[in-house]
XYZ file of C-alpha atoms in Angstrom:
417
model
C 54.305 13.387 -58.094
C 54.295 12.199 -61.715
C 57.299 13.189 -63.814
C 56.307 16.356 -65.652
C 53.492 17.421 -63.351
C 55.602 20.068 -61.599
C 56.168 22.146 -64.742
C 53.136 21.407 -66.935
C 50.132 23.725 -67.121
C 47.111 22.310 -68.982
C 44.482 24.265 -70.860
C 41.127 23.014 -72.211
C 40.782 19.239 -72.706
C 43.956 17.214 -72.156
C 44.222 13.569 -71.229
C 44.935 12.932 -67.521
C 48.244 11.169 -68.234
C 49.547 13.856 -70.586
C 52.416 16.029 -69.437
C 55.419 17.718 -70.982
C 57.935 14.962 -70.357
C 60.784 16.288 -72.526
C 62.031 19.470 -70.894
C 64.972 21.888 -71.111
C 67.561 19.083 -71.095
C 66.078 17.582 -74.254
C 66.299 21.075 -75.745
C 69.962 21.286 -74.695
C 70.755 17.855 -76.132
C 70.309 18.657 -79.861
C 71.659 22.157 -79.240
C 74.943 20.865 -77.764
C 75.391 18.092 -80.338
C 74.816 20.706 -83.025
C 77.626 22.824 -81.599
C 79.924 19.787 -81.737
C 79.154 19.137 -85.400
C 79.301 22.798 -86.407
C 82.684 23.426 -84.780
C 84.129 20.358 -86.494
C 82.787 21.404 -89.899
C 84.417 24.814 -89.438
C 87.803 23.222 -88.750
C 87.371 20.934 -91.761
C 86.941 23.912 -94.100
C 90.686 24.424 -93.720
C 91.917 20.848 -93.300
C 89.844 19.374 -96.153
C 88.961 22.222 -98.490
C 92.132 24.239 -97.965
C 90.560 27.580 -97.028
C 93.814 29.249 -95.947
C 92.068 32.248 -94.389
C 90.574 29.939 -91.735
C 93.900 28.428 -90.677
C 94.038 30.377 -87.400
C 90.553 29.353 -86.278
C 90.712 25.783 -87.638
C 92.796 24.377 -84.768
C 90.801 26.459 -82.301
C 87.478 25.044 -83.498
C 88.862 21.486 -83.631
C 89.955 21.570 -79.987
C 86.724 23.335 -79.026
C 84.727 20.590 -80.737
C 86.671 18.049 -78.680
C 85.778 19.974 -75.491
C 82.117 20.050 -76.502
C 82.036 16.321 -77.220
C 81.651 14.958 -73.640
C 78.928 17.544 -72.953
C 76.761 16.165 -75.768
C 75.718 13.281 -73.505
C 75.231 15.320 -70.331
C 71.661 16.510 -71.025
C 70.507 12.943 -71.618
C 72.262 11.706 -68.484
C 70.643 14.465 -66.404
C 67.230 13.744 -67.909
C 67.314 9.978 -67.366
C 65.677 8.617 -64.238
C 68.267 5.821 -64.208
C 71.420 7.482 -65.655
C 73.676 4.619 -64.546
C 72.074 2.529 -67.291
C 73.094 4.997 -70.004
C 76.406 3.211 -70.572
C 74.482 0.212 -71.874
C 73.769 2.144 -75.076
C 77.520 2.279 -75.673
C 78.386 -1.221 -74.534
C 75.480 -3.218 -75.986
C 74.638 -1.633 -79.351
C 71.469 -2.630 -81.154
C 71.851 -2.003 -84.876
C 68.120 -1.561 -85.584
C 67.580 1.042 -82.846
C 67.838 4.747 -83.621
C 68.760 5.473 -80.007
C 71.496 2.832 -79.984
C 72.866 4.353 -83.188
C 73.901 7.326 -81.067
C 76.359 5.135 -79.149
C 77.910 3.838 -82.375
C 78.120 7.220 -84.104
C 79.271 9.043 -80.967
C 82.086 6.552 -80.349
C 83.167 6.683 -84.000
C 83.148 10.469 -84.039
C 85.063 10.704 -80.748
C 87.789 8.401 -82.125
C 88.017 10.473 -85.323
C 88.351 13.787 -83.472
C 90.860 12.380 -80.971
C 92.939 10.855 -83.776
C 92.883 14.066 -85.809
C 93.988 16.108 -82.800
C 96.793 13.613 -82.179
C 98.133 13.988 -85.715
C 97.828 17.787 -85.556
C 99.722 18.013 -82.249
C 102.098 15.036 -82.541
C 105.102 17.158 -83.580
C 104.341 19.590 -80.773
C 104.218 16.712 -78.276
C 107.640 15.481 -79.405
C 109.286 18.920 -79.439
C 107.885 19.901 -76.039
C 108.712 16.539 -74.441
C 112.265 16.768 -75.806
C 112.691 20.297 -74.451
C 111.327 19.354 -71.031
C 113.438 16.194 -70.986
C 116.638 18.198 -71.462
C 115.881 20.350 -68.435
C 117.842 19.367 -65.351
C 115.306 20.878 -62.989
C 111.599 20.755 -63.724
C 108.788 22.185 -61.694
C 105.757 20.171 -60.651
C 103.612 21.313 -63.595
C 106.472 20.788 -66.060
C 106.966 17.289 -64.688
C 103.279 16.521 -65.129
C 103.330 17.904 -68.695
C 106.437 15.872 -69.520
C 104.718 12.688 -68.350
C 101.505 13.516 -70.250
C 103.340 14.301 -73.486
C 105.454 11.132 -73.293
C 102.256 9.104 -72.929
C 100.543 10.951 -75.790
C 103.515 10.466 -78.122
C 102.969 6.669 -77.947
C 106.466 5.989 -79.221
C 106.130 8.060 -82.434
C 109.172 10.335 -81.979
C 109.884 10.885 -85.684
C 109.277 14.531 -86.640
C 111.150 14.567 -89.927
C 109.720 16.328 -92.969
C 108.402 13.050 -94.370
C 106.725 12.184 -91.056
C 105.054 15.605 -90.887
C 103.731 15.192 -94.425
C 102.201 11.864 -93.409
C 100.590 13.614 -90.448
C 99.074 16.184 -92.809
C 97.652 13.481 -95.058
C 96.199 11.660 -92.058
C 94.585 14.881 -90.787
C 93.026 15.541 -94.185
C 91.663 11.995 -94.460
C 90.267 12.004 -90.926
C 88.674 15.432 -91.407
C 87.101 14.251 -94.662
C 85.669 11.156 -92.978
C 84.615 13.180 -89.943
C 82.385 15.621 -91.852
C 79.644 13.073 -92.739
C 80.023 11.393 -89.345
C 79.596 14.749 -87.576
C 76.548 15.542 -89.704
C 75.076 12.120 -88.964
C 75.811 12.603 -85.255
C 73.455 15.540 -85.208
C 71.209 14.568 -88.119
C 70.085 11.463 -86.297
C 68.620 13.681 -83.548
C 66.436 15.235 -86.233
C 65.730 11.726 -87.513
C 64.394 10.679 -84.113
C 62.025 13.657 -84.000
C 61.044 13.360 -87.675
C 60.210 9.672 -87.382
C 57.709 10.107 -84.518
C 54.489 9.511 -86.439
C 52.304 10.285 -83.436
C 53.454 13.925 -83.326
C 52.288 16.128 -86.182
C 54.833 18.883 -85.545
C 57.833 16.542 -85.670
C 56.804 14.204 -88.472
C 58.578 15.671 -91.521
C 61.374 14.275 -93.723
C 63.077 17.697 -93.656
C 63.728 17.519 -89.911
C 67.196 15.831 -90.100
C 68.380 18.237 -92.827
C 67.116 21.263 -90.905
C 68.896 20.047 -87.788
C 72.182 19.577 -89.667
C 72.141 23.031 -91.292
C 71.218 24.799 -88.072
C 73.923 22.780 -86.281
C 76.626 24.076 -88.622
C 75.317 27.620 -88.180
C 75.328 27.402 -84.373
C 78.773 25.768 -84.239
C 80.340 28.463 -86.422
C 78.608 31.219 -84.425
C 79.821 29.850 -81.093
C 83.392 29.511 -82.413
C 83.303 33.140 -83.564
C 82.133 34.356 -80.145
C 84.573 32.180 -78.196
C 87.489 32.980 -80.513
C 86.812 36.725 -80.239
C 86.589 36.633 -76.439
C 89.793 34.575 -76.264
C 91.627 36.978 -78.571
C 90.494 39.943 -76.470
C 91.904 38.239 -73.378
C 95.137 37.544 -75.275
C 95.445 41.223 -76.158
C 95.020 42.225 -72.524
C 97.606 39.687 -71.345
C 100.029 40.572 -74.151
C 99.829 44.286 -73.387
C 100.628 43.569 -69.745
C 103.514 41.153 -70.346
C 105.086 42.760 -73.417
C 107.260 45.071 -71.335
C 109.093 42.096 -69.842
C 108.766 39.925 -72.972
C 109.094 42.147 -76.067
C 108.953 39.172 -78.448
C 105.251 38.688 -77.707
C 102.871 39.848 -80.487
C 101.650 43.421 -80.135
C 98.032 44.378 -79.567
C 97.739 45.748 -83.098
C 99.075 42.511 -84.598
C 96.597 40.440 -82.608
C 93.717 42.754 -83.522
C 94.561 42.597 -87.234
C 94.685 38.794 -87.206
C 91.444 38.653 -85.203
C 89.547 40.907 -87.617
C 90.716 38.977 -90.695
C 89.803 35.571 -89.261
C 86.410 36.631 -87.866
C 85.438 38.503 -91.037
C 86.258 35.488 -93.209
C 84.442 33.109 -90.878
C 81.359 35.340 -90.909
C 81.053 34.777 -94.675
C 80.639 31.044 -94.118
C 78.245 31.765 -91.264
C 76.125 33.811 -93.661
C 76.219 31.085 -96.304
C 75.014 28.333 -93.973
C 72.492 30.729 -92.399
C 70.854 31.277 -95.792
C 70.564 27.515 -96.254
C 69.090 27.016 -92.770
C 66.527 29.813 -93.218
C 65.487 28.446 -96.599
C 64.884 24.949 -95.247
C 62.913 26.169 -92.230
C 60.649 28.351 -94.396
C 60.236 25.495 -96.879
C 59.147 23.196 -94.056
C 56.608 25.745 -92.826
C 55.191 26.240 -96.332
C 55.051 22.471 -96.871
C 53.023 21.966 -93.698
C 50.528 24.644 -94.684
C 50.193 23.325 -98.237
C 49.667 19.668 -97.316
C 47.261 20.690 -94.496
C 46.798 17.335 -92.780
C 43.972 16.843 -90.318
C 46.316 17.954 -87.539
C 46.960 21.308 -89.236
C 44.195 23.090 -87.312
C 45.821 22.418 -83.946
C 49.291 23.069 -85.389
C 48.149 26.401 -86.761
C 46.855 27.353 -83.316
C 50.252 26.529 -81.801
C 52.386 28.147 -84.517
C 50.374 31.293 -85.201
C 48.843 31.853 -81.767
C 50.312 30.114 -78.730
C 53.987 30.181 -79.820
C 53.850 33.108 -82.267
C 56.323 35.229 -80.266
C 58.755 32.354 -79.780
C 58.672 31.244 -83.418
C 58.264 34.370 -85.532
C 59.798 37.018 -83.267
C 62.606 35.230 -81.406
C 63.479 32.421 -83.840
C 62.793 33.834 -87.306
C 62.976 37.559 -86.554
C 65.791 38.048 -84.040
C 67.576 34.743 -84.663
C 67.472 34.554 -88.467
C 66.321 37.692 -90.307
C 68.096 40.314 -88.166
C 71.601 38.724 -88.241
C 71.139 37.960 -91.950
C 70.497 41.636 -92.720
C 73.262 42.882 -90.416
C 75.848 40.570 -91.977
C 74.931 41.840 -95.449
C 75.445 45.508 -94.562
C 78.757 47.080 -95.671
C 81.652 47.970 -93.342
C 81.312 44.807 -91.304
C 82.864 45.315 -87.869
C 84.043 42.844 -85.271
C 81.385 43.887 -82.760
C 78.633 43.468 -85.347
C 79.809 39.953 -86.223
C 79.857 38.942 -82.550
C 76.413 40.462 -82.012
C 75.049 38.587 -85.047
C 76.650 35.357 -83.814
C 74.929 35.728 -80.446
C 71.603 36.329 -82.208
C 72.171 33.245 -84.359
C 72.875 31.137 -81.276
C 69.651 32.408 -79.706
C 67.744 31.644 -82.921
C 69.057 28.072 -83.118
C 68.317 27.516 -79.436
C 64.761 28.795 -79.950
C 64.410 26.481 -82.954
C 65.311 23.537 -80.693
C 62.939 24.872 -78.026
C 60.060 25.248 -80.462
C 60.607 21.750 -81.832
C 60.951 19.960 -78.494
C 58.614 21.991 -76.260
C 56.310 23.177 -79.055
C 55.867 19.616 -80.232
C 54.403 18.756 -76.846
C 52.291 21.919 -76.546
C 49.126 20.351 -77.951
C 47.220 17.432 -76.545
C 46.769 14.154 -78.389
C 43.060 14.907 -78.201
C 43.651 17.903 -80.555
C 41.358 19.838 -78.181
C 43.752 21.113 -75.519
C 47.123 22.726 -74.929
C 49.976 22.302 -72.454
C 52.458 24.957 -71.381
C 55.946 24.340 -70.020
C 57.055 26.503 -67.087
C 60.834 26.323 -66.713
C 61.711 25.523 -63.073
C 63.958 28.310 -61.766
C 64.796 27.489 -58.170
C 66.023 23.888 -57.625
C 63.926 22.858 -54.649
C 64.503 19.194 -55.497
C 67.124 17.309 -57.484
C 64.593 16.725 -60.264
C 63.866 20.440 -60.519
C 67.617 21.095 -60.643
C 68.169 18.639 -63.489
C 65.122 19.716 -65.472
C 65.359 23.425 -64.676
C 67.429 26.538 -65.293
C 70.378 25.527 -63.115
C 70.733 22.188 -64.863
C 70.755 23.883 -68.271
C 73.340 26.423 -67.070
C 75.498 23.595 -65.747
C 75.480 21.964 -69.186
C 76.184 25.279 -70.951
C 79.176 26.204 -68.753
C 80.872 22.794 -68.718
C 82.391 22.880 -72.263
C 84.142 26.194 -71.549
C 85.679 24.744 -68.387
C 86.809 21.670 -70.334
C 88.165 23.858 -73.138
C 90.228 25.885 -70.659
C 91.667 22.689 -69.164
C 92.423 21.097 -72.543
C 94.218 24.214 -73.820
C 96.654 23.910 -70.914
C 97.907 20.786 -72.717
C 96.900 21.522 -76.325
C 97.640 25.198 -77.061
C 95.511 26.667 -79.835
C 97.688 29.729 -80.496
C 101.369 30.292 -81.360
C 101.848 26.689 -82.472
C 104.423 26.411 -85.251
C 103.730 23.436 -87.453
C 102.869 22.607 -91.031
C 99.124 22.076 -90.542
């Protein structure tokens, strides 16, 4: 069976060799890279621009961005027919290839994020390793942590005031450099789509900018949801353990801090959401005004075939509804989380409509193709290109984040950053 035949339904006149080749994993790829960039931009609002109200969520979003980073490549690896050759993009870069640019930018961004995390946590590594080293008896997990922290310290044991100030400067510089690199990491995905001259829906110079703005929106929204869920779990654990450990923060203290951080973060979510909505509407108006010869088939896709997906799910539920709800007075925590979930759905539908919608019409301009998402993984290909493969990609960063926070705590960390 030809790749794509299992999930492609053709209507009217389509060429025999035409199928929907780019499936759910190619939708997940720009969506996940957008989350990486957005989470990093949120952390940089504190480290670079000094927004003190975002201090509590800045470290959280930085570590979360680091957990999301390995997952950015997973959709491509699952989609490739020969995934073992994917490493060649990283090892043999080609400076005139847009695809090879991913390897260069991804490696640069990974080094920046890892270095920034090291400077943020260096003092914590030293203090914890010193405390564990003074213990006469250490458990198995404490012994493992002691070994890990000694390796991560890399000989930099100085935690004097001057050394901490140098760490702060390094964090600020790395965060400043990382913002354009993070935007380019995701903007190049829009560049790849926007530079495909053979596809009328993708070929627009606004595509990279739209991808970047929606990436920041989705990253901030996911951090809000994850931070809120984590804080709710902290309140449950604190209420249970506070009887034996009265020095733990109370439920009211945690709730107050949670509301302040989420409310402030929602303001930046609203700001970037306005920018993303404006660019998407501008792109739609531009296409209608220029009205190229492909506009007839595009109009059939946008206003007929994919009307519900574009105007109801993406623009209506994913953009307009959260925009209005965030503007209403007496903003509550539940409303912010609900709006963040709607925003995530809207950004995902934007990726879906770009990737799948861009393949919905035939090159003959006289036929349409529909993508049916494979649900049950009867074969390995249907697993990778179906619902279970997408769920596997979506769950992985949360598992990685849980594991990383066992070594890099994101709460109750006393330092100068």
